[in-house]
mmCIF file of C-alpha atoms and ligand atoms in Angstrom:
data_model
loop_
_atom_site.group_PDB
_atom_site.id
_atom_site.type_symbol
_atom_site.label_atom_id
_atom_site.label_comp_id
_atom_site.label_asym_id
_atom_site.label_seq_id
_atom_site.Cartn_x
_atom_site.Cartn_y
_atom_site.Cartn_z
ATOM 1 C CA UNK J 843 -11.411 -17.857 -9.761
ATOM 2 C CA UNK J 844 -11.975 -15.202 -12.380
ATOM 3 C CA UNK J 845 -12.362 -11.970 -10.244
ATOM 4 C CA UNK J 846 -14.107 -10.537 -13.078
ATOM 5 C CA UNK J 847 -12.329 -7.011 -13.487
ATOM 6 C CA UNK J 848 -10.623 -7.511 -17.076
ATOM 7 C CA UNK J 849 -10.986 -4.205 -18.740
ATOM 8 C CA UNK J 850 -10.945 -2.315 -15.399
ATOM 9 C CA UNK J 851 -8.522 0.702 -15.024
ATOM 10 C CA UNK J 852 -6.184 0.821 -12.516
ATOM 11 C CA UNK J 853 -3.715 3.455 -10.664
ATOM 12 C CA UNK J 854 -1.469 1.405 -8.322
ATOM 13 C CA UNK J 855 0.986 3.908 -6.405
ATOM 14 C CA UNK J 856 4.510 2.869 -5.034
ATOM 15 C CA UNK J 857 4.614 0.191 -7.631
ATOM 16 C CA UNK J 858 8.285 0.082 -8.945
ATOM 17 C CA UNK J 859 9.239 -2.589 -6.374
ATOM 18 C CA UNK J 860 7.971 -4.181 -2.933
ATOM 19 C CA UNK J 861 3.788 -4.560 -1.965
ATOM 20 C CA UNK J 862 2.619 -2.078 -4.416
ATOM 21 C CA UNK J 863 4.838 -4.441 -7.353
ATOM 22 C CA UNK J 864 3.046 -7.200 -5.668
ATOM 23 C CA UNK J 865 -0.297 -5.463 -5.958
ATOM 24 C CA UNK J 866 0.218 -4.396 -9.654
ATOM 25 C CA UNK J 867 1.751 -7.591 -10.915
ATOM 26 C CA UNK J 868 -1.645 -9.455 -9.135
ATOM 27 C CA UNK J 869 -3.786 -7.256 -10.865
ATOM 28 C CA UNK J 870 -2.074 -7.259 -14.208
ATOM 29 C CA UNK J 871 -2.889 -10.903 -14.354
ATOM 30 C CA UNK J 872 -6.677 -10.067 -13.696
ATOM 31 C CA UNK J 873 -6.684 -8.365 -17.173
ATOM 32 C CA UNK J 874 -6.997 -4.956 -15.692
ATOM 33 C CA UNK J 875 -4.832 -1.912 -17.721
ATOM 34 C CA UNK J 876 -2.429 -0.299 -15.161
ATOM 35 C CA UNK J 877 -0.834 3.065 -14.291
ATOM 36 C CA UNK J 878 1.750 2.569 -12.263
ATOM 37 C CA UNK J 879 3.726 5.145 -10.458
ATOM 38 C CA UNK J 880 7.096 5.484 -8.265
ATOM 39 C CA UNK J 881 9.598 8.487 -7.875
ATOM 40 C CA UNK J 882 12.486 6.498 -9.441
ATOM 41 C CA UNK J 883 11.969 6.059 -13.454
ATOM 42 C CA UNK J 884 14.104 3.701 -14.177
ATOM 43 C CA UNK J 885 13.015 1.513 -11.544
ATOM 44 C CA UNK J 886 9.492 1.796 -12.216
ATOM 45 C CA UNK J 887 10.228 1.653 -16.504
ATOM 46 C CA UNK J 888 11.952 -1.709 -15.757
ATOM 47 C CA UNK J 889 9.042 -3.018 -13.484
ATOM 48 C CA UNK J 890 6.053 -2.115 -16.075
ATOM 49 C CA UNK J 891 8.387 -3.865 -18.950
ATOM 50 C CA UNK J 892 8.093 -6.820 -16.469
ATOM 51 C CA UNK J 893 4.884 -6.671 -15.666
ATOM 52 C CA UNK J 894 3.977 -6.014 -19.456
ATOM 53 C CA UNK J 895 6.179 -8.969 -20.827
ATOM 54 C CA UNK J 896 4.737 -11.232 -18.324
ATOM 55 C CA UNK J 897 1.115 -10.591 -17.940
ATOM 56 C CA UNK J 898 0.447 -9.086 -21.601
ATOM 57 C CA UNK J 899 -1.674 -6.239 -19.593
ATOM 58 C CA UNK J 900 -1.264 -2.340 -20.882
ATOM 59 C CA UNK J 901 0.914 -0.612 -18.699
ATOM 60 C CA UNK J 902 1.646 3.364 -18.123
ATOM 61 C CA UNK J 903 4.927 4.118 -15.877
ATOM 62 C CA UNK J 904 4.164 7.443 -14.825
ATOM 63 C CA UNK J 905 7.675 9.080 -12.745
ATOM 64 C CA UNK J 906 5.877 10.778 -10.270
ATOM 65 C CA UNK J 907 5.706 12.005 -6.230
ATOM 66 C CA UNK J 908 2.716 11.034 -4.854
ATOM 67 C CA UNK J 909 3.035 12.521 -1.839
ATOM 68 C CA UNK J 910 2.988 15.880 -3.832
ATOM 69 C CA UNK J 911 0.069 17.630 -6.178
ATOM 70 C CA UNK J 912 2.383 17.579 -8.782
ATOM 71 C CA UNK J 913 2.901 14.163 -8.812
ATOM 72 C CA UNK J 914 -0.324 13.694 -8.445
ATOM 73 C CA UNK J 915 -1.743 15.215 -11.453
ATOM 74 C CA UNK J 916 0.488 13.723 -13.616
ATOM 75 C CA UNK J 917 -0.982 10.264 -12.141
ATOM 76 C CA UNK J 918 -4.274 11.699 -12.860
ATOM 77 C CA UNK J 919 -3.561 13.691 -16.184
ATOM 78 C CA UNK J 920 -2.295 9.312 -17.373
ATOM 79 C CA UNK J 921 -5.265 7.720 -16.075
ATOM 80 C CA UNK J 922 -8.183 10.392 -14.830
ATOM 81 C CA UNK J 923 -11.087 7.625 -14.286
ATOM 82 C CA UNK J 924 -9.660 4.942 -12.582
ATOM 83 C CA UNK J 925 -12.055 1.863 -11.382
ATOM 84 C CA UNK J 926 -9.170 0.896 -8.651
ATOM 85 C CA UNK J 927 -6.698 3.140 -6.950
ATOM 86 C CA UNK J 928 -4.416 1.401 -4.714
ATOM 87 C CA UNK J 929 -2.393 3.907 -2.298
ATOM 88 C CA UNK J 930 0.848 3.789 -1.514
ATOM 89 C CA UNK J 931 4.277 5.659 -0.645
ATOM 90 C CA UNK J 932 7.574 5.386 1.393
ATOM 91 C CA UNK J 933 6.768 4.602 4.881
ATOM 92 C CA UNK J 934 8.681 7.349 7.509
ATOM 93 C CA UNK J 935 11.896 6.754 9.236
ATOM 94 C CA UNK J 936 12.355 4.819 12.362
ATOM 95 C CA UNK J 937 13.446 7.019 15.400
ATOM 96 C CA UNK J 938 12.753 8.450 18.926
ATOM 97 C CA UNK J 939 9.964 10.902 19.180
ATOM 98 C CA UNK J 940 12.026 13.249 21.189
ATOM 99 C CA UNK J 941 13.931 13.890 18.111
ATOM 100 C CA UNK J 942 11.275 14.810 15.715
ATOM 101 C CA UNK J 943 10.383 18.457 15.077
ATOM 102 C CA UNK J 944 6.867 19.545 13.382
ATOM 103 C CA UNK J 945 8.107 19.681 10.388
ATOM 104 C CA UNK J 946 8.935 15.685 10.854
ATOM 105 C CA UNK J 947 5.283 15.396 11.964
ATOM 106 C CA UNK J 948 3.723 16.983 8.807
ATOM 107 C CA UNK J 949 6.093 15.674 6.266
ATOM 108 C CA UNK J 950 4.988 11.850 7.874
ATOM 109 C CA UNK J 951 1.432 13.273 8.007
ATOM 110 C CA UNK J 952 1.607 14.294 4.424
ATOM 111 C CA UNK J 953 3.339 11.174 2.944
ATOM 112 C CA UNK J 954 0.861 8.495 5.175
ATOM 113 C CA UNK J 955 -2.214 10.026 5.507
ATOM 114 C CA UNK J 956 -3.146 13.137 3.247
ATOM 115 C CA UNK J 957 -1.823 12.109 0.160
ATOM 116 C CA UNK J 958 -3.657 9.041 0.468
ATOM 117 C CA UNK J 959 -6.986 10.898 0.997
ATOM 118 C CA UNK J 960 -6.314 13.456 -1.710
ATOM 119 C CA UNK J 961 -6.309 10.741 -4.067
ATOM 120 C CA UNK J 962 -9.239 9.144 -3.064
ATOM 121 C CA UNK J 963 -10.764 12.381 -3.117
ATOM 122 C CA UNK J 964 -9.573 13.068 -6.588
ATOM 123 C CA UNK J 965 -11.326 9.514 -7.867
ATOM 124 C CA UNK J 966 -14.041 8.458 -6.003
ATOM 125 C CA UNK J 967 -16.823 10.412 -7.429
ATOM 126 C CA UNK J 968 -16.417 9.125 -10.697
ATOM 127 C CA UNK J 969 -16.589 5.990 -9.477
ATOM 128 C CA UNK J 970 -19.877 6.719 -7.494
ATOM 129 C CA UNK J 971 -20.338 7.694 -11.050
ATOM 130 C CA UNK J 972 -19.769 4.736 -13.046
ATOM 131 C CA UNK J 973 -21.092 2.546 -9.528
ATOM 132 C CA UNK J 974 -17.931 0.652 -9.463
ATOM 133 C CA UNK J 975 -14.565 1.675 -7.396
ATOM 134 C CA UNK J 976 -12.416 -0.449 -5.027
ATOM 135 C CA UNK J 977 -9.809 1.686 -3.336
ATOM 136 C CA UNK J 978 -7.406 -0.475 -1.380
ATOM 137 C CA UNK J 979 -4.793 1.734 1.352
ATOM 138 C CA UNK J 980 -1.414 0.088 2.041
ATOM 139 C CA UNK J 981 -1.200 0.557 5.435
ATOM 140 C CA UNK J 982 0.995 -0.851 7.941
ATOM 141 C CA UNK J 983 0.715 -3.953 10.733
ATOM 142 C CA UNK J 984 1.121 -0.879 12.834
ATOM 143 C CA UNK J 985 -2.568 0.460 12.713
ATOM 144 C CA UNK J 986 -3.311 -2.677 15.036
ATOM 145 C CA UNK J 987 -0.502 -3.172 16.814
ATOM 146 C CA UNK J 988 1.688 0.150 17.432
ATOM 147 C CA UNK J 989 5.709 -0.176 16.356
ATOM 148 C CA UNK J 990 8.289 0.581 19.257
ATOM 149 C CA UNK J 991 10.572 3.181 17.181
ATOM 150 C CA UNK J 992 7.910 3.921 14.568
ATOM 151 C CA UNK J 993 5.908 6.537 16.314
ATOM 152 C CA UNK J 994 5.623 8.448 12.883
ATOM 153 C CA UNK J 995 4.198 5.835 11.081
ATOM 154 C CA UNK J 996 1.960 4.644 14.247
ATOM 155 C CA UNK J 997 0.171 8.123 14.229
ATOM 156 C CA UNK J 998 0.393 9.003 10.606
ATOM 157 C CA UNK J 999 -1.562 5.329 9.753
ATOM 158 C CA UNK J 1000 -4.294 5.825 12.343
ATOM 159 C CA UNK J 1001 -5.245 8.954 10.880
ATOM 160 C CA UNK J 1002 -5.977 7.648 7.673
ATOM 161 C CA UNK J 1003 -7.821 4.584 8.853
ATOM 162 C CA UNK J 1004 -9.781 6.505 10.817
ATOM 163 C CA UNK J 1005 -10.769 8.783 7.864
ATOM 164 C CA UNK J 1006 -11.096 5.843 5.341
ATOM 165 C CA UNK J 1007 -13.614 4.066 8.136
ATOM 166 C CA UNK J 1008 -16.105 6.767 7.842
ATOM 167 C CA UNK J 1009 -15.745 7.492 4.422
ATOM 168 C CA UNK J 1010 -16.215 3.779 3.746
ATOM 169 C CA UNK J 1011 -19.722 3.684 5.196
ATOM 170 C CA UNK J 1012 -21.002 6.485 3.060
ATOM 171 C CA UNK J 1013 -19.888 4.792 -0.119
ATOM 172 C CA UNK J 1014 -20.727 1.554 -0.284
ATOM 173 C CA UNK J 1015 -24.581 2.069 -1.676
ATOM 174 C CA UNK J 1016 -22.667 2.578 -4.459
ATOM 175 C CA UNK J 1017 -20.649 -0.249 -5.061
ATOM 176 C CA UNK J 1018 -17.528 1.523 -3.837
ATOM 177 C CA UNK J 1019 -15.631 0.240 -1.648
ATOM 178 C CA UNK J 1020 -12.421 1.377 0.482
ATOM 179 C CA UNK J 1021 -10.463 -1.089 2.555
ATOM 180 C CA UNK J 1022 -6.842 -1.094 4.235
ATOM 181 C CA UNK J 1023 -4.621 -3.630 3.861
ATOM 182 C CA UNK J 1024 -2.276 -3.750 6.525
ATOM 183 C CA UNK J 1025 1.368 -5.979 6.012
ATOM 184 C CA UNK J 1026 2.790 -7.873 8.817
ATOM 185 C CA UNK J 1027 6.579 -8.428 7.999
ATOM 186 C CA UNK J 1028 6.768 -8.493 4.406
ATOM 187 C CA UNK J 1029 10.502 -9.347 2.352
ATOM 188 C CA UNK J 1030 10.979 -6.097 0.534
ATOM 189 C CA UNK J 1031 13.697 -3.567 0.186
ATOM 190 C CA UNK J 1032 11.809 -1.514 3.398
ATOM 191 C CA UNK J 1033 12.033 -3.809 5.842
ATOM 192 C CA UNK J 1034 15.351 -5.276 5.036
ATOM 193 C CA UNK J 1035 16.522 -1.844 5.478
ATOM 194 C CA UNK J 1036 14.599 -1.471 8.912
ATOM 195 C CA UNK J 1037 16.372 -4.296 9.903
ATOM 196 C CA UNK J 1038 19.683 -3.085 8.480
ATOM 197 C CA UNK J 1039 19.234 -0.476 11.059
ATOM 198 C CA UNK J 1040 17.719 -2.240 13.934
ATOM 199 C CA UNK J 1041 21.414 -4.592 13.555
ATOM 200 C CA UNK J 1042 23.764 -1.284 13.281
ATOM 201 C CA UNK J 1043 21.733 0.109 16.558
ATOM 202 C CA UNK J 1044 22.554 -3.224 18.513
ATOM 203 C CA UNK J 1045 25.907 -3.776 16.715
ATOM 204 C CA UNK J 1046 24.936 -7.558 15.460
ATOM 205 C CA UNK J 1047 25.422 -8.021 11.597
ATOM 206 C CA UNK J 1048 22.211 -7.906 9.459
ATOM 207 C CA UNK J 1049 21.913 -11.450 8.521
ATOM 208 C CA UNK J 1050 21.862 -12.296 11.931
ATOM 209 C CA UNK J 1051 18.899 -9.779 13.056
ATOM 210 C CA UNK J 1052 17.006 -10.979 9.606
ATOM 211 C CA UNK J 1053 17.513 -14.286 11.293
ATOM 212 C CA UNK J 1054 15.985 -13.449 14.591
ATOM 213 C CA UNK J 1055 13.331 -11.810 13.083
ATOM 214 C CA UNK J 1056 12.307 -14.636 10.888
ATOM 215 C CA UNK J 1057 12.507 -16.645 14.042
ATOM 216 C CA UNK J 1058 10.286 -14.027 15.745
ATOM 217 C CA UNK J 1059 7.407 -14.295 13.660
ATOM 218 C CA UNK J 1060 4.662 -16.601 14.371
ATOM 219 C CA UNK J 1061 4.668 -18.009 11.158
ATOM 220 C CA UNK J 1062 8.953 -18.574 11.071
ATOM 221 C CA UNK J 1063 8.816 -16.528 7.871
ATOM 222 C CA UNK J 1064 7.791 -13.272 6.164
ATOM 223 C CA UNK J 1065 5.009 -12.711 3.937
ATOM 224 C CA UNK J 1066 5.666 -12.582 -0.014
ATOM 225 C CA UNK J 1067 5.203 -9.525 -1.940
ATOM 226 C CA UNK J 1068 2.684 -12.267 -4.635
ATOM 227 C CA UNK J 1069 0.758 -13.289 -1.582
ATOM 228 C CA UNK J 1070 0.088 -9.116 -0.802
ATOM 229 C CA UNK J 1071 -0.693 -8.686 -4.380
ATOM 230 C CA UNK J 1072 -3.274 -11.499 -4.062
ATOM 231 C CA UNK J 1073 -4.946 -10.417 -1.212
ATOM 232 C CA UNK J 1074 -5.137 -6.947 -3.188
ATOM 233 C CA UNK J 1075 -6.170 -8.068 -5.967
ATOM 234 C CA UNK J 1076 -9.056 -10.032 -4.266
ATOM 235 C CA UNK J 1077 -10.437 -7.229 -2.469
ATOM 236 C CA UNK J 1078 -10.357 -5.294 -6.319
ATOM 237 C CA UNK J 1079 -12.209 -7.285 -7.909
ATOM 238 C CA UNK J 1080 -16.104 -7.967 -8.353
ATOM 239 C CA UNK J 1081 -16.782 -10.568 -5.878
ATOM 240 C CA UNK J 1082 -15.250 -7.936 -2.929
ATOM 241 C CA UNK J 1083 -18.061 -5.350 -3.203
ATOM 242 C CA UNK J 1084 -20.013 -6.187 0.508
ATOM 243 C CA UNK J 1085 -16.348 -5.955 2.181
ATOM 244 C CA UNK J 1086 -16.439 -2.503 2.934
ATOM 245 C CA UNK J 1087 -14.123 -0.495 5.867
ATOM 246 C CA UNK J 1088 -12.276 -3.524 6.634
ATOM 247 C CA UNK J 1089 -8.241 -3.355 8.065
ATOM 248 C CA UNK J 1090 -7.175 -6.497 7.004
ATOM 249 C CA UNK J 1091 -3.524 -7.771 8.495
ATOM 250 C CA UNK J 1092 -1.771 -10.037 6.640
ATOM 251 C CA UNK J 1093 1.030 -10.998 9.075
ATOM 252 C CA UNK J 1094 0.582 -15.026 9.425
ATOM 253 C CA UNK J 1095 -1.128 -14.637 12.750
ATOM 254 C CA UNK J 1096 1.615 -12.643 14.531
ATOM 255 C CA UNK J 1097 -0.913 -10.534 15.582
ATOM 256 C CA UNK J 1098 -2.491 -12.022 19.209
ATOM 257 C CA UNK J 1099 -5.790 -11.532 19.138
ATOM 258 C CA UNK J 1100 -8.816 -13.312 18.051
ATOM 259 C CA UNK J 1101 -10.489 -11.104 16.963
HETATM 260 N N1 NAP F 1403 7.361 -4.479 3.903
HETATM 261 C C1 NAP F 1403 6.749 -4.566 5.052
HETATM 262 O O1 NAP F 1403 6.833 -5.586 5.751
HETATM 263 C C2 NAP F 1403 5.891 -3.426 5.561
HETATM 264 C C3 NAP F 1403 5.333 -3.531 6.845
HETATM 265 C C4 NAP F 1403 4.524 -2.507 7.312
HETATM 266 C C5 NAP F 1403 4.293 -1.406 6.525
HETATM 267 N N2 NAP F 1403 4.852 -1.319 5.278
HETATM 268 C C6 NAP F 1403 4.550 -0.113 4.490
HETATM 269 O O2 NAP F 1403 4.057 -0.480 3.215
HETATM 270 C C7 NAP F 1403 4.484 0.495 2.249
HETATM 271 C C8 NAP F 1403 5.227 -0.213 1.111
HETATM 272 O O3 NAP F 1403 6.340 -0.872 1.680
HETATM 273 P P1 NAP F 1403 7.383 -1.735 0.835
HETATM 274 O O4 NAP F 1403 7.979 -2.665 1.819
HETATM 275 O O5 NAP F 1403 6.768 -2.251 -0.397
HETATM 276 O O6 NAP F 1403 8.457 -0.598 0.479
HETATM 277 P P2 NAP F 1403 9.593 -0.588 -0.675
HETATM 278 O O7 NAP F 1403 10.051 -1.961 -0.971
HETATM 279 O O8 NAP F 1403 10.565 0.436 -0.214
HETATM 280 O O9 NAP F 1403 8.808 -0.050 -1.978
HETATM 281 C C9 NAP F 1403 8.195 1.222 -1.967
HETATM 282 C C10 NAP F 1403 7.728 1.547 -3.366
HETATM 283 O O10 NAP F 1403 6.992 2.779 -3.335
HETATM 284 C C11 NAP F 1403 7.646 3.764 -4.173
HETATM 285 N N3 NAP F 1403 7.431 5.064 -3.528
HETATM 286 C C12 NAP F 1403 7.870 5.421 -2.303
HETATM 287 N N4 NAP F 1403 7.488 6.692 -2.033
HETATM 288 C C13 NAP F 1403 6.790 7.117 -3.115
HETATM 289 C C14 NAP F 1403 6.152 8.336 -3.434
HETATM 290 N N5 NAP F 1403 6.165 9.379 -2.592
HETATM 291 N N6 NAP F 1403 5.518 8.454 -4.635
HETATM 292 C C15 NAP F 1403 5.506 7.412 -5.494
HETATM 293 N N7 NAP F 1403 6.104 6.227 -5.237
HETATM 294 C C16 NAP F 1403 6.735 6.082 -4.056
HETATM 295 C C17 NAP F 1403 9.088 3.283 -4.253
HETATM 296 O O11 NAP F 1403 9.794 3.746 -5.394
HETATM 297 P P3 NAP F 1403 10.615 5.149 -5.351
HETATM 298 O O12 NAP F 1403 11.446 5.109 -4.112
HETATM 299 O O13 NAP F 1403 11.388 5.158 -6.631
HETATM 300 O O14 NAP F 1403 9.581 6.229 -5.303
HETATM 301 C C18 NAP F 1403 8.852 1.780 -4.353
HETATM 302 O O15 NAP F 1403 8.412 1.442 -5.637
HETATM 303 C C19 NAP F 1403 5.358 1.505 3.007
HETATM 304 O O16 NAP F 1403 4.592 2.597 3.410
HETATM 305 C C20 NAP F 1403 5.813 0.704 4.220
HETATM 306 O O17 NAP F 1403 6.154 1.501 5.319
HETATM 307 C C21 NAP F 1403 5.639 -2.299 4.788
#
């Protein structure tokens, strides 16, 4: 299926590795020019040359913080009319809530929610504009179904979706569309290290608790970073424009629930 967005600018955030590599790779192969970002640069220089020798698409690495204006602008300043903006950074550490101060709070609140929305912000009315914009949040499997040990993350998600499902609904006259994509238990450098220190916690060596959590998911495996990028790229493209506010979960079914 042609999802008809050649030509189409695109900022993809958190894009050096993991979903948000997914994501851009997917989109790359759409035809759509990219401006990628990530804090590391010689991470994120090595991904674009990837991307770029692969794909053929135009590229930007841009070294940058999203989580702070700085970093933002210089996202912006690379690419200032975007027709996609996928959000993205770090998720927060794992932990008990008795041990996190305010300062823990805002710094998750910052990093998961409001940096998220401050980008939107910065985009969306040119692409009200230009009556074209897909915005797609990477979220977490946590909006749905809350994370024992990730209370940070739990509250810091929900607070964005809850933002991005009004905002959703007043800009979809215009072809504009926001959705949240939500991973399950995806194979990437964060969750192996989440499950690094799940193992240290219950003193059991880490192939062992990958094992078990393999074993735990409904589907006996994790997700792949080119299936995320798919499902992104999808909800990108032309054909996506009447899905609008959705929280979709890609976690092979893990999820109980039927609706
Ligand atoms: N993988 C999963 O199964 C899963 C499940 C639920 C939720 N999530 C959430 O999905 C998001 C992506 O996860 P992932 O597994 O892809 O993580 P990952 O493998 O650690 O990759 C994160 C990417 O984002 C970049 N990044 C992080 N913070 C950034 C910032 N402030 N500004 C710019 N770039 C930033 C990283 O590069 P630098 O470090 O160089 O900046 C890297 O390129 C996270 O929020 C995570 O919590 C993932």
């Amino acid at each position: 299926m042609d999802l008809g967005i050649a030509g189409r600018k695109a900022i993809v955030c958190g894009a050096s590795k993991g979903l948000g590599k997914g994501c851009a790779f997917a989109l790359a192969r759409e035809g759509v020019e990219l401006t990628i970002t990530a804090r590391g640069r010689e991470a994120l220089t090595a991904t674009a040359d990837e991307i770029r020798r692969a794909t053929g698409a135009k590229i930007t690495p841009i070294a940058a913080d999203v989580t702070t204006e700085g970093g933002r602008q210089a996202v912006l300043a690379a690419c200032a009319e975007p027709d996609i903006l996928v959000t993205n950074s770090a998720g927060p550490p794992a932990g008990d809530f008795r041990n996190w101060s305010g300062e823990d709070w805002m710094k998750a609140l910052n990093g998961n929610m409001v940096a998220h929305i401050l980008l939107i912000k910065a985009v969306i009315d040119g692409m009200i504009g230009r009556r074209f914009g897909r915005i797609v949040n990477i979220t977490s499997g946590a909006v749905k179904s809350p994370y024992p040990g990730l209370g940070l993350s739990n509250g810091a998600r929900a607070g964005l979706t809850g933002f991005v499902a009004g905002l959703a609904r007043q800009v979809s006259q215009h072809n504009v569309t926001i959705n949240n994509l939500l991973p399950g238990s995806h194979e990437t450098d964060r969750l192996r290290s989440l499950i690094a220190g799940d193992a240290k916690a219950r003193g059991i060596p880490s192939e062992q608790a990958l094992a078990e959590a393999k074993e735990a998911e409904t589907a006996k495996r994790f997700g792949t970073v080119d299936e995320f990028g798919a499902a992104c790229a999808f909800l990108c493209s032309a054909h996506a424009g009447y899905i609008a506010g959705q929280n979709l979960l890609l976690d092979g079914g893990s999820y109980n629930g039927t609706l």
